[in-house]
CSV table of C-alpha atoms and ligand atoms in Angstrom, one decimal:
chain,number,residue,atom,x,y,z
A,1,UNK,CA,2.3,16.5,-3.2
A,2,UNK,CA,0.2,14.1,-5.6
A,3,UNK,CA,-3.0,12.6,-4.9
A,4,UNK,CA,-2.3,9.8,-7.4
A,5,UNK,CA,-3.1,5.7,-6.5
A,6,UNK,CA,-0.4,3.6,-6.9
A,7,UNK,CA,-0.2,-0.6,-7.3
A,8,UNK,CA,2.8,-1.7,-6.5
A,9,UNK,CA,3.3,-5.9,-7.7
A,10,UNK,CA,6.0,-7.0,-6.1
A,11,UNK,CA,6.1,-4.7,-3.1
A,12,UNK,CA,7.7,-7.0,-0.5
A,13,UNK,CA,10.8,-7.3,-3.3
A,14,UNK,CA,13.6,-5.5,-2.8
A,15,UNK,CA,12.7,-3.0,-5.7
A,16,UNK,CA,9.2,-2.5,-4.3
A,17,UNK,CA,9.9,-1.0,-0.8
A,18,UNK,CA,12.3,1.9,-1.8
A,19,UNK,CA,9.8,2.3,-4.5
A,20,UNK,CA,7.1,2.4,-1.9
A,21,UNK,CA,9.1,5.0,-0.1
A,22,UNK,CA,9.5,7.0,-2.8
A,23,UNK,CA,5.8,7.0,-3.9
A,24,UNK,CA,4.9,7.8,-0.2
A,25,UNK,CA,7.0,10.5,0.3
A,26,UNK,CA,5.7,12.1,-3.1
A,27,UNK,CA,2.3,11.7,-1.5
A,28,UNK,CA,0.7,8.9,-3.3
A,29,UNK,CA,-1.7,7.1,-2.0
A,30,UNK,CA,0.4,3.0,-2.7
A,31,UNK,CA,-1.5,-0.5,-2.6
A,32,UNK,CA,0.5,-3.6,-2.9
A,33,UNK,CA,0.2,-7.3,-3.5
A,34,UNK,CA,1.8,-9.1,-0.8
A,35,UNK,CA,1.8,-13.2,-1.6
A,36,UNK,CA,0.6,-15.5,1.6
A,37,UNK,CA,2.9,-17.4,3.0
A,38,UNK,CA,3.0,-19.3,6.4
A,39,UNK,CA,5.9,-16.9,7.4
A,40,UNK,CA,5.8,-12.8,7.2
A,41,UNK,CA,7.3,-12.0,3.9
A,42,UNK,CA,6.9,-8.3,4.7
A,43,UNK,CA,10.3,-7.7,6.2
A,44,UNK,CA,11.4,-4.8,3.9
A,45,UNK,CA,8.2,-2.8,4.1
A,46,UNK,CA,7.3,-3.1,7.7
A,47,UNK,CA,8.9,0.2,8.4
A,48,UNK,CA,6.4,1.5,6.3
A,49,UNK,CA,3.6,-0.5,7.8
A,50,UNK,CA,0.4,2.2,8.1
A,51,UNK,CA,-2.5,1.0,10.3
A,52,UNK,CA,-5.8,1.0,7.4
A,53,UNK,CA,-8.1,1.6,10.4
A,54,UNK,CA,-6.1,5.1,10.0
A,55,UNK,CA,-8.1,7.5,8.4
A,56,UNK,CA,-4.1,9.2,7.3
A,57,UNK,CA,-3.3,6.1,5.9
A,58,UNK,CA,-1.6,6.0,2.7
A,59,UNK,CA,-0.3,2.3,2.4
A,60,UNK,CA,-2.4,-0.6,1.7
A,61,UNK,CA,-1.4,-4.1,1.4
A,62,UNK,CA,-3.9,-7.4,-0.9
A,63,UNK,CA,-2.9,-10.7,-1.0
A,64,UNK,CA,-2.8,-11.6,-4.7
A,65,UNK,CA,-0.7,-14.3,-6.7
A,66,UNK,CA,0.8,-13.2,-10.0
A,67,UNK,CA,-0.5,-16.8,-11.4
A,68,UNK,CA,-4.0,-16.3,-10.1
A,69,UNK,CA,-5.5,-13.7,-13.0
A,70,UNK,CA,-9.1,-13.7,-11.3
A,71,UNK,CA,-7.8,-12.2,-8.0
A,72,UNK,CA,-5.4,-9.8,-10.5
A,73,UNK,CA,-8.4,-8.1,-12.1
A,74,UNK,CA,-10.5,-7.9,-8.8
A,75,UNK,CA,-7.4,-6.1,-7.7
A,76,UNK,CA,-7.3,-3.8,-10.4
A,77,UNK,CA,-10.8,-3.1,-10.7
A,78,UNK,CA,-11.1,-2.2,-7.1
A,79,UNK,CA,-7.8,0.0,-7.1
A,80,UNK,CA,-8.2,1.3,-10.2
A,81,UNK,CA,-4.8,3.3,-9.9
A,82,UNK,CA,-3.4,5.9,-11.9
A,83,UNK,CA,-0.1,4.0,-12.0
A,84,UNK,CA,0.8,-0.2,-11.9
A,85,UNK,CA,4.3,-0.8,-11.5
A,86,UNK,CA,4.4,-4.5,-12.2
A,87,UNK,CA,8.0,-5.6,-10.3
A,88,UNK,CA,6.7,-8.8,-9.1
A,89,UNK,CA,8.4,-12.0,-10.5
A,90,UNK,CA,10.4,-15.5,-9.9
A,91,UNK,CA,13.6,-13.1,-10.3
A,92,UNK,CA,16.3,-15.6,-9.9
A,93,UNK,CA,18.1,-16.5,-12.9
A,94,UNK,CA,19.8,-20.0,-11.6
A,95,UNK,CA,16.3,-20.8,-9.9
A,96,UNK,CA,14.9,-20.2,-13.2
A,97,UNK,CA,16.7,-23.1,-14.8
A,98,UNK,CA,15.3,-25.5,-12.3
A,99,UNK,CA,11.8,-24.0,-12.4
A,100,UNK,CA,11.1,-23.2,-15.7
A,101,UNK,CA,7.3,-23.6,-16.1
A,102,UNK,CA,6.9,-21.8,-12.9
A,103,UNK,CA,8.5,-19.0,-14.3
A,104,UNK,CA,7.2,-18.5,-17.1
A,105,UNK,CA,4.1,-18.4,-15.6
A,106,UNK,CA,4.9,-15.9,-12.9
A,107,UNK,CA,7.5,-13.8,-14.8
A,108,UNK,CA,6.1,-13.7,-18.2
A,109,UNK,CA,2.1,-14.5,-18.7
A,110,UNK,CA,1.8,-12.0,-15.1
A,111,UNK,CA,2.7,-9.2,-17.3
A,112,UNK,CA,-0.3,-10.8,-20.0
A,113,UNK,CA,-2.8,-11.0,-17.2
A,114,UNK,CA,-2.2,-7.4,-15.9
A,115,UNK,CA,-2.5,-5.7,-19.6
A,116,UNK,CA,-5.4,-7.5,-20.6
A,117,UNK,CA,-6.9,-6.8,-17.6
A,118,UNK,CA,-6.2,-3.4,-18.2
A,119,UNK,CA,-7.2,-3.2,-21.9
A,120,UNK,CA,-10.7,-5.0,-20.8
A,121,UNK,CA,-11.8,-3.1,-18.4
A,122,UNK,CA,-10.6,0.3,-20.4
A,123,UNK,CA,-8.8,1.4,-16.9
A,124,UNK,CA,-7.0,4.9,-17.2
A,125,UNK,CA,-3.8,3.8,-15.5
A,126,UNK,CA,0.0,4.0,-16.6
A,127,UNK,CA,1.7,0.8,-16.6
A,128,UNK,CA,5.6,0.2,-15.8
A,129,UNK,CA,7.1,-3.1,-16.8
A,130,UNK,CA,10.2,-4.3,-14.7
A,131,UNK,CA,12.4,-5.9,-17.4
A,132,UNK,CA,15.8,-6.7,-17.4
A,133,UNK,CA,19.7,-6.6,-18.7
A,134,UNK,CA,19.4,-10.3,-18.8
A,135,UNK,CA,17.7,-9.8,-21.9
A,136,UNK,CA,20.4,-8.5,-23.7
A,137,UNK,CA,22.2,-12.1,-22.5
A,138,UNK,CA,25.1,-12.3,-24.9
A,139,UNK,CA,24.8,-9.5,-26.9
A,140,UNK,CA,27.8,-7.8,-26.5
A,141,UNK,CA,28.1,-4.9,-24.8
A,142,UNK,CA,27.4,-2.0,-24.3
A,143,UNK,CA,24.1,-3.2,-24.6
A,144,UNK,CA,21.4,-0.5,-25.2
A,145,UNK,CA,17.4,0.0,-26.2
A,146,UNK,CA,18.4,-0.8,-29.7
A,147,UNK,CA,20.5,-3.9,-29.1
A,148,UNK,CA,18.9,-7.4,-30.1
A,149,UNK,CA,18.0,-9.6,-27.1
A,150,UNK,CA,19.6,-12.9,-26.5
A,151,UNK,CA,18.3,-14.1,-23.6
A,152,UNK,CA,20.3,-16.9,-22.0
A,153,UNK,CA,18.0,-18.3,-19.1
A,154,UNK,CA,14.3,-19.1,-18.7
A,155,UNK,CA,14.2,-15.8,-16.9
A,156,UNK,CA,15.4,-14.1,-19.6
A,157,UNK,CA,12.8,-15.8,-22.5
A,158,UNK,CA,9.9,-15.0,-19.9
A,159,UNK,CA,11.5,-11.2,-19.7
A,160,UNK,CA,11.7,-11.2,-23.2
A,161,UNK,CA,8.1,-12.4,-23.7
A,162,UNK,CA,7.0,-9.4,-21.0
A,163,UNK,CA,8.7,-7.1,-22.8
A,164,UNK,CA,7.3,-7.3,-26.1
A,165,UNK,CA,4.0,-8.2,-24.2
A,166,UNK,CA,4.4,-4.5,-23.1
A,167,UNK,CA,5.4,-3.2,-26.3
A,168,UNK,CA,2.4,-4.9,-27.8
A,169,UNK,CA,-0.1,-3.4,-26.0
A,170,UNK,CA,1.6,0.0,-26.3
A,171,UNK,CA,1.2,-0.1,-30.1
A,172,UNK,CA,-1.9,-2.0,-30.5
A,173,UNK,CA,-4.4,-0.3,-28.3
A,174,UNK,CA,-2.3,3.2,-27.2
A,175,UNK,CA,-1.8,2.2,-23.6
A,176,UNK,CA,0.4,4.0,-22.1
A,177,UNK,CA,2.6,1.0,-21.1
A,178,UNK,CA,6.7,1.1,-20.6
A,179,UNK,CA,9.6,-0.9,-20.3
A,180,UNK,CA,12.1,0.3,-18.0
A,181,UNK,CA,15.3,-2.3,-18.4
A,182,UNK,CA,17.0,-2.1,-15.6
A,183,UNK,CA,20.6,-3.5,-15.2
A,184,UNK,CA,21.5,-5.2,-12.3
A,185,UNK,CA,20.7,-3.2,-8.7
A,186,UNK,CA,21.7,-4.0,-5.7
A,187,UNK,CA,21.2,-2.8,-1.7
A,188,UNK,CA,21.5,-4.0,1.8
A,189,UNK,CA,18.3,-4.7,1.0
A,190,UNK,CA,18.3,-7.7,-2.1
A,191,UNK,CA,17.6,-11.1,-1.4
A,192,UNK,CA,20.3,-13.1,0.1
A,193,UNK,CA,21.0,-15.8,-2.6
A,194,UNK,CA,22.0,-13.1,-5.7
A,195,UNK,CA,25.7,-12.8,-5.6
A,196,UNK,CA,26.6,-9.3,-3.8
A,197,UNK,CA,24.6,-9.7,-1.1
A,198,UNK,CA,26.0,-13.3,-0.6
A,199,UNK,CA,29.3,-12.3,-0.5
A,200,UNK,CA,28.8,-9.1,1.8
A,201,UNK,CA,26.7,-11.0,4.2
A,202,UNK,CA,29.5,-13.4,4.2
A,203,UNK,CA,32.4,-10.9,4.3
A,204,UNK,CA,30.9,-9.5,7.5
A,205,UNK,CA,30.4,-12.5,9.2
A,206,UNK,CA,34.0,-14.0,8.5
A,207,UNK,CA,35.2,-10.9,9.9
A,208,UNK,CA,32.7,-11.5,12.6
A,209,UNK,CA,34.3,-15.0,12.9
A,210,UNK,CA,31.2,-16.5,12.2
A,211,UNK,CA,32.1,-18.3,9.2
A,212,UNK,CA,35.0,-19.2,7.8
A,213,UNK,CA,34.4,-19.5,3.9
A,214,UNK,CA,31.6,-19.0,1.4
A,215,UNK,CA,31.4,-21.0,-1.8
A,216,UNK,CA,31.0,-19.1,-5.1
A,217,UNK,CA,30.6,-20.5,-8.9
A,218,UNK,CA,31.3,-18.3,-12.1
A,219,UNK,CA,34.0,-15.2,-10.5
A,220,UNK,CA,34.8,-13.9,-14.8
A,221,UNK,CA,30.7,-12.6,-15.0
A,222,UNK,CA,30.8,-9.0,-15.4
A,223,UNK,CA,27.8,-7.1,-14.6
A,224,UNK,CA,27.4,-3.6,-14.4
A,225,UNK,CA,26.2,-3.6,-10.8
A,226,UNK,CA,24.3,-0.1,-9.3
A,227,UNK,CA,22.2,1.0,-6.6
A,228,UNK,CA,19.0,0.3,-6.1
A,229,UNK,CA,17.9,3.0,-4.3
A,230,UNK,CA,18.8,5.4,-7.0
A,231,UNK,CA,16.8,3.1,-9.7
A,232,UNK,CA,13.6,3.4,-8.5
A,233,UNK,CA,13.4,7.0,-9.2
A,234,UNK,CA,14.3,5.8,-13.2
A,235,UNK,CA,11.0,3.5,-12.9
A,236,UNK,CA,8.6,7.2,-11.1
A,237,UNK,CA,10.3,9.2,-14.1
A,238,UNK,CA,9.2,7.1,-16.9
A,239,UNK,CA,5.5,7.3,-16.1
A,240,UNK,CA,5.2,10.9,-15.8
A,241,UNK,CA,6.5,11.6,-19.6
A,242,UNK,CA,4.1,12.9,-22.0
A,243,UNK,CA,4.4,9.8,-23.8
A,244,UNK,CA,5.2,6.0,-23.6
A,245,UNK,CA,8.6,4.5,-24.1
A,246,UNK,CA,11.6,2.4,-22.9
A,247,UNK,CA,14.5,3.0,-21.3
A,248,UNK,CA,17.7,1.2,-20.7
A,249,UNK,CA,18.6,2.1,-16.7
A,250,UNK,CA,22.7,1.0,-15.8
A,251,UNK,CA,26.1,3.0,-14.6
A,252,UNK,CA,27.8,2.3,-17.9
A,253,UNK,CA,30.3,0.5,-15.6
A,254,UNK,CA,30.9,-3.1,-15.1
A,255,UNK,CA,33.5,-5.2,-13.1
A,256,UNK,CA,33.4,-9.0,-12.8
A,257,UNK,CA,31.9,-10.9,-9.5
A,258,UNK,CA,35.6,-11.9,-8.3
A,259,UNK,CA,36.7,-7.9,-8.5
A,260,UNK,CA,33.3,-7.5,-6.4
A,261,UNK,CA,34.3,-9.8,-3.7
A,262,UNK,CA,37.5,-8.4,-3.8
A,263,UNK,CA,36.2,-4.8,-3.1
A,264,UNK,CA,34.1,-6.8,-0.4
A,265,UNK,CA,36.9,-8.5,1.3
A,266,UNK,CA,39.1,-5.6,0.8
A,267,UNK,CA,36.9,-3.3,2.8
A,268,UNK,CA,36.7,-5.4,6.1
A,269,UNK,CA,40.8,-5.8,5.6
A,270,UNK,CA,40.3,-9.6,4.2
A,271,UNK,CA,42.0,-11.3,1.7
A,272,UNK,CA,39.0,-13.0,-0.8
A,273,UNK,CA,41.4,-16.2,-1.9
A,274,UNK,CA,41.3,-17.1,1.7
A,275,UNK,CA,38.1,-17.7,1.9
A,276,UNK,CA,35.9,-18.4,-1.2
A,277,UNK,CA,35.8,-22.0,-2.3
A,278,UNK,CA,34.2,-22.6,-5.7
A,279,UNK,CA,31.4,-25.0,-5.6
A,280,UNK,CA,29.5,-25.8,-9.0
A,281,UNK,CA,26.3,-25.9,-8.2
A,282,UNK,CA,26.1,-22.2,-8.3
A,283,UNK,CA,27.5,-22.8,-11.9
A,284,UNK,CA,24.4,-21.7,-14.6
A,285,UNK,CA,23.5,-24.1,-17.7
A,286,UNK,CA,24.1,-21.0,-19.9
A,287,UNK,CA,26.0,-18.1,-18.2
A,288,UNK,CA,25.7,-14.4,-19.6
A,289,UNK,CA,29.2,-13.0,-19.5
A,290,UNK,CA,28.9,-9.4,-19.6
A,291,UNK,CA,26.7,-6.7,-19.2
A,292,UNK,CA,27.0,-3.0,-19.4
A,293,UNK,CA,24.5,-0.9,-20.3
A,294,UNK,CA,24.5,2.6,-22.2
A,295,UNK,CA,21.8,4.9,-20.1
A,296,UNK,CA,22.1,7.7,-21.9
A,297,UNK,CA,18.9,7.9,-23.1
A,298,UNK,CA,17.7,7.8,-19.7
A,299,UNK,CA,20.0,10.8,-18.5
A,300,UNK,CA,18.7,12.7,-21.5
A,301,UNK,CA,15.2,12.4,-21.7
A,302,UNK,CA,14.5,11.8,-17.6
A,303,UNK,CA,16.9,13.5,-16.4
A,304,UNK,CA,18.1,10.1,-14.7
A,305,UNK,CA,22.1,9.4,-13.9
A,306,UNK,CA,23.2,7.1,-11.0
A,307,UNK,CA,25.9,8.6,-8.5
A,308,UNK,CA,27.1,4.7,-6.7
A,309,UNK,CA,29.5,2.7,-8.9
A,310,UNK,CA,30.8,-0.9,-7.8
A,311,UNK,CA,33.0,-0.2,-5.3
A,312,UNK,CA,31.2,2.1,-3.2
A,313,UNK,CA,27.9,-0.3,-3.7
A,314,UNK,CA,30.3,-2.9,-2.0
A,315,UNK,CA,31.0,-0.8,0.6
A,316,UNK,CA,27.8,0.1,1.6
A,317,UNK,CA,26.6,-3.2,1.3
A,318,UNK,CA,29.4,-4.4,3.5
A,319,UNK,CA,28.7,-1.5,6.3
A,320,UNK,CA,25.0,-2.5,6.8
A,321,UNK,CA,25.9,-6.4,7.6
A,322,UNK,CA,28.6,-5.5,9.9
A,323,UNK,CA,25.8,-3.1,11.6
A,324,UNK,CA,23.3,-5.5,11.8
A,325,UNK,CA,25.8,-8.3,13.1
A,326,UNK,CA,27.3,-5.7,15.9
A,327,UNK,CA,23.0,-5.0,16.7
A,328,UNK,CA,22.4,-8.1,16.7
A,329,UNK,CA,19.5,-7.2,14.2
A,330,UNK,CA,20.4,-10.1,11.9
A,331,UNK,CA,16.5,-12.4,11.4
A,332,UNK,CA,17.4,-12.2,7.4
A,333,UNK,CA,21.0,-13.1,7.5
A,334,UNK,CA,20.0,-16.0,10.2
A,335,UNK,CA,19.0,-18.0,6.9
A,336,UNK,CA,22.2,-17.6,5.0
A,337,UNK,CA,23.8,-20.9,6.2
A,338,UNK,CA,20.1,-22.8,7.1
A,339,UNK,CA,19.9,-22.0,2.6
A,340,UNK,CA,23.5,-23.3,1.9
A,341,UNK,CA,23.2,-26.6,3.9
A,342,UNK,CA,20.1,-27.3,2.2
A,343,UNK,CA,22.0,-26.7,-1.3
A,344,UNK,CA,19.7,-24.3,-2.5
A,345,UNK,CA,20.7,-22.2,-5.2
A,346,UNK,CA,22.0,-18.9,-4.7
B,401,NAP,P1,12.8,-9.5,-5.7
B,401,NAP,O1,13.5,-8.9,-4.5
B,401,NAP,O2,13.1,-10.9,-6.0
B,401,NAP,O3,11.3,-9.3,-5.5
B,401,NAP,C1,10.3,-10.0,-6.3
B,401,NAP,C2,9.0,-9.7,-5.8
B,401,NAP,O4,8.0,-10.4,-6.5
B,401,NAP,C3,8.7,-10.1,-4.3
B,401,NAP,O5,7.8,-9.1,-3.7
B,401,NAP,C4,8.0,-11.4,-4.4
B,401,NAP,O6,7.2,-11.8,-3.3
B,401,NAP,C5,7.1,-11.1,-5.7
B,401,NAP,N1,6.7,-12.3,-6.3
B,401,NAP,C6,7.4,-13.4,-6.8
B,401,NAP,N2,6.6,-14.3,-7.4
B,401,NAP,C7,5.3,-13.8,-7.2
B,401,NAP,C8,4.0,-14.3,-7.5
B,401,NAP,N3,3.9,-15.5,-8.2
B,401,NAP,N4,2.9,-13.6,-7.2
B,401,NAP,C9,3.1,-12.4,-6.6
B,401,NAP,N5,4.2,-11.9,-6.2
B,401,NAP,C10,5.3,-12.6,-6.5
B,401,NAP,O7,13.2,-8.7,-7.0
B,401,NAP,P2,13.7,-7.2,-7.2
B,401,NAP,O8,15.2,-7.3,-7.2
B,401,NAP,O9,13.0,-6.3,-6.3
B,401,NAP,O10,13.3,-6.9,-8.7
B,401,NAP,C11,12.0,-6.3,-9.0
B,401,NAP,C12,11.7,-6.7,-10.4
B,401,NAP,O11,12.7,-6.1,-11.3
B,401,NAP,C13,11.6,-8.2,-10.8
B,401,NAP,O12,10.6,-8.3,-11.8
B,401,NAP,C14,13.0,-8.5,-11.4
B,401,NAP,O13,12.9,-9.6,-12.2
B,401,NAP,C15,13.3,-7.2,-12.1
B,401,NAP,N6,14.6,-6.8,-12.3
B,401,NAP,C16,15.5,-6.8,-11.2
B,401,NAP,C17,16.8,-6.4,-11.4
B,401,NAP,C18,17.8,-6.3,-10.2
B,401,NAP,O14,19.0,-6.3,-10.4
B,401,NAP,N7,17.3,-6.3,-9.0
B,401,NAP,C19,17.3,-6.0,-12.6
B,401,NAP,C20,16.4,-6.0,-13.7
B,401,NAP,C21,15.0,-6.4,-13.5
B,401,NAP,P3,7.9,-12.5,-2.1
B,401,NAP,O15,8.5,-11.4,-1.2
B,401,NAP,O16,6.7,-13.2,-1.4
B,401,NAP,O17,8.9,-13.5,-2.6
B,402,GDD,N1,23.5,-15.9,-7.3
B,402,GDD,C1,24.8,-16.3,-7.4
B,402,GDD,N2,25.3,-17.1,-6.4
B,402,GDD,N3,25.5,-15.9,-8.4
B,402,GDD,C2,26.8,-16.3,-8.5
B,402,GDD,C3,27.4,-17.1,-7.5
B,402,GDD,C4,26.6,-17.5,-6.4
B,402,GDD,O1,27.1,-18.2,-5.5
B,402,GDD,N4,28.7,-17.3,-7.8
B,402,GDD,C5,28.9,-16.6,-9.0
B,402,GDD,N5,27.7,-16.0,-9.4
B,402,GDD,C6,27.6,-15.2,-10.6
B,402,GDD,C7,26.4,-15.7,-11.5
B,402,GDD,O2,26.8,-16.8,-12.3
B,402,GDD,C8,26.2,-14.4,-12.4
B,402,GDD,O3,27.1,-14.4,-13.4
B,402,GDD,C9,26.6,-13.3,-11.4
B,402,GDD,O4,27.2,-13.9,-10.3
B,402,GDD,C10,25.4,-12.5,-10.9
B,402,GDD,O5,24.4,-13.4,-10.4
B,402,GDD,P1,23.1,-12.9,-9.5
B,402,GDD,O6,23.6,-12.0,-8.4
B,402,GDD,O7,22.3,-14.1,-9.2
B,402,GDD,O8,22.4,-12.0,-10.6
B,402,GDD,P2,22.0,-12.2,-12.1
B,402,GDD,O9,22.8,-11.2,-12.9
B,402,GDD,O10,22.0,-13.6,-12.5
B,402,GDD,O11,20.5,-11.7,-12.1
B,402,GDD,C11,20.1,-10.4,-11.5
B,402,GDD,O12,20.2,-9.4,-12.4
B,402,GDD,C12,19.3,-9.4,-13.5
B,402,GDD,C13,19.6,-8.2,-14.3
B,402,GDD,O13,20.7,-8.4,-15.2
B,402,GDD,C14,18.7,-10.6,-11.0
B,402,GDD,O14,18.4,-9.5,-10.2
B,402,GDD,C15,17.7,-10.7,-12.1
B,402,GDD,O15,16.3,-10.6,-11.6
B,402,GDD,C16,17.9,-9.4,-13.0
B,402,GDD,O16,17.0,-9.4,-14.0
């Protein structure tokens, strides 16, 4: 067990509480920046939910906002953690087309503000950046740490920015500061307007009889698609090597979003082309066609390799709606057709 202080940004995110997990069973001590909101945003953390007037406790939760640097470096300053695993951001590619500014503020200068805070105040802390595959946008694959970005979204320039903002700070002023690009990761857990939750949510309930059809956009995108429970461990292992660096984090598998949905369909004995309808408003300005990553530099130096591939992703993801539809344990999915009727991208 470690007696190492963790910030988690980002920790109500789907990354952020099987990271939490993680970090608290290896006995870290975790604090997190949880954004106000008239509504609890804490869903997928408040199993984990410690009680500070605990003397035991281990978890502690700030309100913070990624845009608001003052309230970052009073954070920092009063953590002052050995590690900052920086996973908040506006991480919604089609969302990022509508709100560009906004995202680039949250998803590229956040990563600025942290650093700098870091380099000012000389804290002694390792720092993970949470970039991304989208990068890599259409560069073809396989894409790897060497392979030129080409980012094809406003999520993808702020990523980019991050990245190099990371890289930057790494080679200017010896911070130990590391880029773990992670390709796409999925889980019963991920927000319910990215694609494979969508569509498992919306497998279940058709089965269900709840619903009768979901509307998709772009069904040729290939991603290569894992599990996110497996990739935070990729994010723990790159700040405990003796030095900085960056690592690409994917399956080396990809299959396209309508062999997803057919894997989806499949497993609940549905036939897909009964039921998906394509709408073009989930249609992208500028679509990146296909991602796979090679993680081999990751298995090699961290020892990191994923076991879940596409189809079994699918099927787990698929097997936790229909549980919480049959236990009636459904608050999240309660907002899947409240988001559609509003049109809001997903
Ligand atoms: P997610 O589920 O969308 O979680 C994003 C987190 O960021 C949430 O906790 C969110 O808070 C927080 N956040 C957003 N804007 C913020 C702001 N202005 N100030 C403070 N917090 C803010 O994302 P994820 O899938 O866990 O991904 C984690 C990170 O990895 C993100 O940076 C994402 O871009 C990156 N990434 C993800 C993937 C993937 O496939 N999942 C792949 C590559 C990289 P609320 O809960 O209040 O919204
Ligand atoms: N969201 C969504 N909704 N996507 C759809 C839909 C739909 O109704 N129909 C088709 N798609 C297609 C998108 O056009 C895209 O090609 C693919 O499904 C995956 O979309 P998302 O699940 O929204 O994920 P993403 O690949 O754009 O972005 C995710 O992965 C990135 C890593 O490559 C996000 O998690 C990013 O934050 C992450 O960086």
């Amino acid at each position: 067990m470690t007696s190492k202080t963790a910030l988690i940004t980002g920790i109500t995110g789907q990354d952020g509480s099987y990271l939490t997990e993680l970090l608290l069973a290896k006995g870290y001590q975790v604090h997190g920046i949880v954004r106000r909101a008239s509504t609890f945003n804490t869903q997928r953390i408040d199993h984990l939910y410690q009680d500070p007037h605990d003397p035991e406790a281990r978890l502690f939760l700030h309100y913070g906002d990624l845009t608001d640097g003052t309230r970052m470096a009073s954070l920092l300053e009063q953590i002052c953690p050995d590690e900052v695993y920086h996973l908040a951001a506006q991480s919604h590619v089609r969302v990022s087309f509508d709100e560009p500014e906004f995202t680039g503020n949250a998803t590229g200068l956040g990563t600025t503000r942290l650093l700098e805070t870091i380099r000012v105040m000389g804290l002694p802390c390792r720092f993970y950046q949470a970039s991304s595959s989208e990068m890599f946008g259409s560069a073809p694959p396989p894409q790897h740490e060497g392979t030129a970005f080409h980012p094809r979204s406003p999520y993808g320039v702020a990523k980019v920015y991050a990245y190099w903002a990371t890289r930057n700070y790494r080679e200017a002023y010896g911070m130990y500061a590391v880029n773990g690009i992670l390709f796409n990761h999925e889980s019963p857990r991920r927000g319910l307007t990215f694609v494979t939750r969508k569509v498992a949510l919306a497998a279940a309930r058709i089965k269900a009889g709840l619903q009768d059809e979901v509307h998709l956009g772009n069904l040729e995108a290939r991603r290569d698609w894992g599990y996110a429970a497996e990739y935070v461990n990729a994010m723990w292992r790159m700040l405990q090597q003796d030095a900085p660096d960056d690592y690409v984090v994917a399956t080396g598998t990809s299959c396209s979003v309508r062999e997803f949905v057919a894997y989806c369909f499949a497993h609940v004995g549905l036939d897909w082309r009964n039921h998906v309808r394509f709408d073009e408003r989930y249609l992208r300005p500028a679509e990146v066609d296909h991602l796979v990553g090679d993680a081999s530099k990751a298995e090699q130096l961290l020892g990191w390799r994923p076991t879940v591939q596409a189809p079994e992703l699918a099927r787990l993801m698929v097997d936790a709606e229909v549980n919480a539809l049959r236990t009636q344990c459904v608050p999240a999915q309660a907002h899947g057709p409240v988001l559609a009727a509003a049109g809001v991208a997903g």
